[in-house]
PDB file of C-alpha atoms in Angstrom:
ATOM      1  CA  MET N  19      19.547  30.137 -24.171  1.00  0.00           C
ATOM      2  CA  PRO N  20      18.371  33.055 -26.828  1.00  0.00           C
ATOM      3  CA  GLN N  21      20.053  36.045 -26.253  1.00  0.00           C
ATOM      4  CA  LYS N  22      18.040  38.037 -28.625  1.00  0.00           C
ATOM      5  CA  ILE N  23      14.147  38.359 -28.066  1.00  0.00           C
ATOM      6  CA  LEU N  24      11.666  39.904 -29.952  1.00  0.00           C
ATOM      7  CA  VAL N  25       7.954  39.632 -29.050  1.00  0.00           C
ATOM      8  CA  ILE N  26       5.199  40.131 -32.098  1.00  0.00           C
ATOM      9  CA  HIS N  27       2.060  41.511 -29.930  1.00  0.00           C
ATOM     10  CA  LEU N  28       0.318  43.519 -32.718  1.00  0.00           C
ATOM     11  CA  ALA N  29      -2.709  43.785 -30.916  1.00  0.00           C
ATOM     12  CA  GLY N  30      -4.471  46.376 -29.066  1.00  0.00           C
ATOM     13  CA  ILE N  31      -3.204  48.454 -25.446  1.00  0.00           C
ATOM     14  CA  GLY N  32      -5.684  46.586 -23.535  1.00  0.00           C
ATOM     15  CA  ASP N  33      -4.279  42.715 -25.194  1.00  0.00           C
ATOM     16  CA  LEU N  34      -1.072  44.400 -24.854  1.00  0.00           C
ATOM     17  CA  LEU N  35      -1.363  44.653 -20.804  1.00  0.00           C
ATOM     18  CA  MET N  36      -3.031  41.706 -20.330  1.00  0.00           C
ATOM     19  CA  GLY N  37       0.731  40.442 -22.260  1.00  0.00           C
ATOM     20  CA  ARG N  38       2.289  41.394 -18.962  1.00  0.00           C
ATOM     21  CA  SER N  39       3.046  38.700 -17.110  1.00  0.00           C
ATOM     22  CA  ALA N  40       4.544  36.738 -20.016  1.00  0.00           C
ATOM     23  CA  LEU N  41       6.834  39.398 -20.948  1.00  0.00           C
ATOM     24  CA  ALA N  42       7.555  39.328 -17.019  1.00  0.00           C
ATOM     25  CA  ALA N  43       7.811  35.632 -17.330  1.00  0.00           C
ATOM     26  CA  LEU N  44       9.338  35.735 -19.910  1.00  0.00           C
ATOM     27  CA  ARG N  45      12.701  37.672 -18.360  1.00  0.00           C
ATOM     28  CA  HIS N  46      12.477  35.423 -15.478  1.00  0.00           C
ATOM     29  CA  THR N  47      13.353  32.607 -17.608  1.00  0.00           C
ATOM     30  CA  PHE N  48      15.838  34.442 -20.078  1.00  0.00           C
ATOM     31  CA  PRO N  49      17.347  36.758 -17.335  1.00  0.00           C
ATOM     32  CA  GLU N  50      20.219  37.486 -19.644  1.00  0.00           C
ATOM     33  CA  SER N  51      18.331  38.147 -22.563  1.00  0.00           C
ATOM     34  CA  ARG N  52      18.116  41.061 -24.815  1.00  0.00           C
ATOM     35  CA  ILE N  53      14.136  41.480 -25.519  1.00  0.00           C
ATOM     36  CA  ALA N  54      12.300  43.519 -27.821  1.00  0.00           C
ATOM     37  CA  LEU N  55       8.861  44.339 -27.901  1.00  0.00           C
ATOM     38  CA  LEU N  56       8.055  44.839 -31.877  1.00  0.00           C
ATOM     39  CA  THR N  57       3.735  46.734 -31.318  1.00  0.00           C
ATOM     40  CA  TRP N  58       1.785  49.209 -33.305  1.00  0.00           C
ATOM     41  CA  ALA N  59       2.194  53.099 -32.675  1.00  0.00           C
ATOM     42  CA  LYS N  60      -0.942  52.956 -30.986  1.00  0.00           C
ATOM     43  CA  SER N  61       0.617  51.018 -28.297  1.00  0.00           C
ATOM     44  CA  ARG N  62       3.244  53.271 -27.866  1.00  0.00           C
ATOM     45  CA  ASP N  63       3.076  54.811 -24.990  1.00  0.00           C
ATOM     46  CA  VAL N  64       1.932  51.668 -22.814  1.00  0.00           C
ATOM     47  CA  ALA N  65       5.271  49.290 -24.479  1.00  0.00           C
ATOM     48  CA  ARG N  66       7.579  52.315 -22.671  1.00  0.00           C
ATOM     49  CA  LEU N  67       5.601  51.472 -19.607  1.00  0.00           C
ATOM     50  CA  LEU N  68       6.605  47.765 -19.640  1.00  0.00           C
ATOM     51  CA  PRO N  69      10.071  47.101 -16.907  1.00  0.00           C
ATOM     52  CA  SER N  70      10.495  43.590 -19.208  1.00  0.00           C
ATOM     53  CA  VAL N  71      11.372  44.910 -22.539  1.00  0.00           C
ATOM     54  CA  ASP N  72      15.069  46.122 -23.558  1.00  0.00           C
ATOM     55  CA  ASP N  73      14.169  47.725 -26.305  1.00  0.00           C
ATOM     56  CA  ARG N  74      10.842  48.991 -28.110  1.00  0.00           C
ATOM     57  CA  TYR N  75       9.833  48.854 -31.917  1.00  0.00           C
ATOM     58  CA  VAL N  76       6.804  50.193 -32.864  1.00  0.00           C
ATOM     59  CA  LEU N  77       4.517  49.414 -36.426  1.00  0.00           C
ATOM     60  CA  GLU N  78       2.521  52.333 -38.153  1.00  0.00           C
ATOM     61  CA  GLU N  79      -0.659  51.408 -39.678  1.00  0.00           C
ATOM     62  CA  PRO N  80       0.035  51.329 -43.310  1.00  0.00           C
ATOM     63  CA  CYS N  81      -2.374  54.884 -44.581  1.00  0.00           C
ATOM     64  CA  SER N  82       0.289  57.198 -46.263  1.00  0.00           C
ATOM     65  CA  TRP N  83       3.306  56.274 -48.013  1.00  0.00           C
ATOM     66  CA  GLN N  84       5.430  57.966 -44.791  1.00  0.00           C
ATOM     67  CA  ALA N  85       3.719  55.038 -43.068  1.00  0.00           C
ATOM     68  CA  LEU N  86       5.089  52.322 -45.352  1.00  0.00           C
ATOM     69  CA  TRP N  87       8.238  53.744 -45.478  1.00  0.00           C
ATOM     70  CA  HIS N  88       8.517  53.573 -41.681  1.00  0.00           C
ATOM     71  CA  ASN N  89       7.332  50.409 -41.451  1.00  0.00           C
ATOM     72  CA  LEU N  90       9.590  49.164 -43.791  1.00  0.00           C
ATOM     73  CA  THR N  91      12.918  50.952 -41.607  1.00  0.00           C
ATOM     74  CA  VAL N  92      11.107  49.159 -38.562  1.00  0.00           C
ATOM     75  CA  ILE N  93      10.851  46.594 -40.213  1.00  0.00           C
ATOM     76  CA  ARG N  94      15.404  46.353 -41.938  1.00  0.00           C
ATOM     77  CA  ALA N  95      16.263  46.760 -38.403  1.00  0.00           C
ATOM     78  CA  LEU N  96      14.525  44.254 -36.842  1.00  0.00           C
ATOM     79  CA  ARG N  97      16.563  42.221 -39.200  1.00  0.00           C
ATOM     80  CA  ALA N  98      19.651  43.411 -38.886  1.00  0.00           C
ATOM     81  CA  ARG N  99      19.022  42.697 -34.757  1.00  0.00           C
ATOM     82  CA  ARG N 100      19.793  38.604 -35.905  1.00  0.00           C
ATOM     83  CA  PHE N 101      17.431  37.178 -33.131  1.00  0.00           C
ATOM     84  CA  THR N 102      17.249  34.142 -32.371  1.00  0.00           C
ATOM     85  CA  LEU N 103      13.858  33.772 -30.877  1.00  0.00           C
ATOM     86  CA  ALA N 104      10.696  35.116 -32.006  1.00  0.00           C
ATOM     87  CA  ILE N 105       7.224  34.906 -30.358  1.00  0.00           C
ATOM     88  CA  ASN N 106       3.792  36.171 -31.279  1.00  0.00           C
ATOM     89  CA  LEU N 107       1.637  36.728 -28.149  1.00  0.00           C
ATOM     90  CA  TYR N 108      -1.415  37.557 -30.303  1.00  0.00           C
ATOM     91  CA  GLN N 109      -3.847  35.041 -31.689  1.00  0.00           C
ATOM     92  CA  VAL N 110      -4.669  35.807 -35.592  1.00  0.00           C
ATOM     93  CA  TYR N 111      -8.075  35.835 -36.652  1.00  0.00           C
ATOM     94  CA  ARG N 112      -8.154  35.691 -40.675  1.00  0.00           C
ATOM     95  CA  ARG N 113      -5.992  34.010 -42.791  1.00  0.00           C
ATOM     96  CA  ILE N 114      -5.363  37.603 -44.183  1.00  0.00           C
ATOM     97  CA  GLY N 115      -3.612  38.275 -40.875  1.00  0.00           C
ATOM     98  CA  VAL N 116      -1.905  34.692 -40.489  1.00  0.00           C
ATOM     99  CA  LEU N 117      -0.415  35.673 -44.186  1.00  0.00           C
ATOM    100  CA  LYS N 118       0.871  39.110 -42.479  1.00  0.00           C
ATOM    101  CA  LEU N 119       2.164  37.409 -39.734  1.00  0.00           C
ATOM    102  CA  ALA N 120       4.131  35.542 -42.028  1.00  0.00           C
ATOM    103  CA  GLY N 121       5.891  37.564 -44.361  1.00  0.00           C
ATOM    104  CA  LEU N 122       6.776  39.858 -41.020  1.00  0.00           C
ATOM    105  CA  LEU N 123       8.608  36.859 -39.683  1.00  0.00           C
ATOM    106  CA  ARG N 124       9.607  36.262 -43.337  1.00  0.00           C
ATOM    107  CA  LEU N 125      10.991  39.186 -43.570  1.00  0.00           C
ATOM    108  CA  ILE N 126      12.684  40.114 -39.936  1.00  0.00           C
ATOM    109  CA  ALA N 127      14.158  36.215 -40.116  1.00  0.00           C
ATOM    110  CA  PRO N 128      14.787  35.099 -36.755  1.00  0.00           C
ATOM    111  CA  GLY N 129      16.511  32.066 -36.323  1.00  0.00           C
ATOM    112  CA  GLN N 130      12.908  30.547 -34.577  1.00  0.00           C
ATOM    113  CA  ALA N 131       9.885  31.390 -34.325  1.00  0.00           C
ATOM    114  CA  VAL N 132       7.312  30.077 -32.067  1.00  0.00           C
ATOM    115  CA  GLY N 133       4.094  31.295 -30.246  1.00  0.00           C
ATOM    116  CA  ARG N 134       0.157  31.818 -32.510  1.00  0.00           C
ATOM    117  CA  ASP N 135       0.190  31.650 -36.243  1.00  0.00           C
ATOM    118  CA  THR N 136       3.648  31.021 -36.562  1.00  0.00           C
ATOM    119  CA  ASP N 137       3.856  27.832 -38.971  1.00  0.00           C
TER     120      ASP N 137
END
C-alpha cells in the first residue's frame, strides 16, 4: 500500500472539480496514506476545499523569474517528500505537454508513476 501519494492535476478549475470523485475514491481506498495534490495556482482556492487531500502544492505559470523560482522550490519540496506513488489525472494532448510531464515526474522521482501519459 502506498504511504505517500502525489496526485498531479495540472488542469483548469473545472477539471479539478470533476476530479473530486477520483480523489475521494483514492482516499477511501488508501485511508492511511498521505495524499498530496499538485495543481496550478489558479486552482489554489478550489484545492483548499477538497477534504480528500492532506497537502496542496501549487505551480505558477512560468512567466517571470519569480514564478520559475517558486516552481523550482515546489518541485524540490516534492522530491524531498519521496512519494511512493504519483498519479496524473489529466490527459495531455500535445507532445510538448507529454515531454513536460515526463520531465516533471523525473524531477519529482516518485517510486511509481501511473495515470494518463505517464509512460
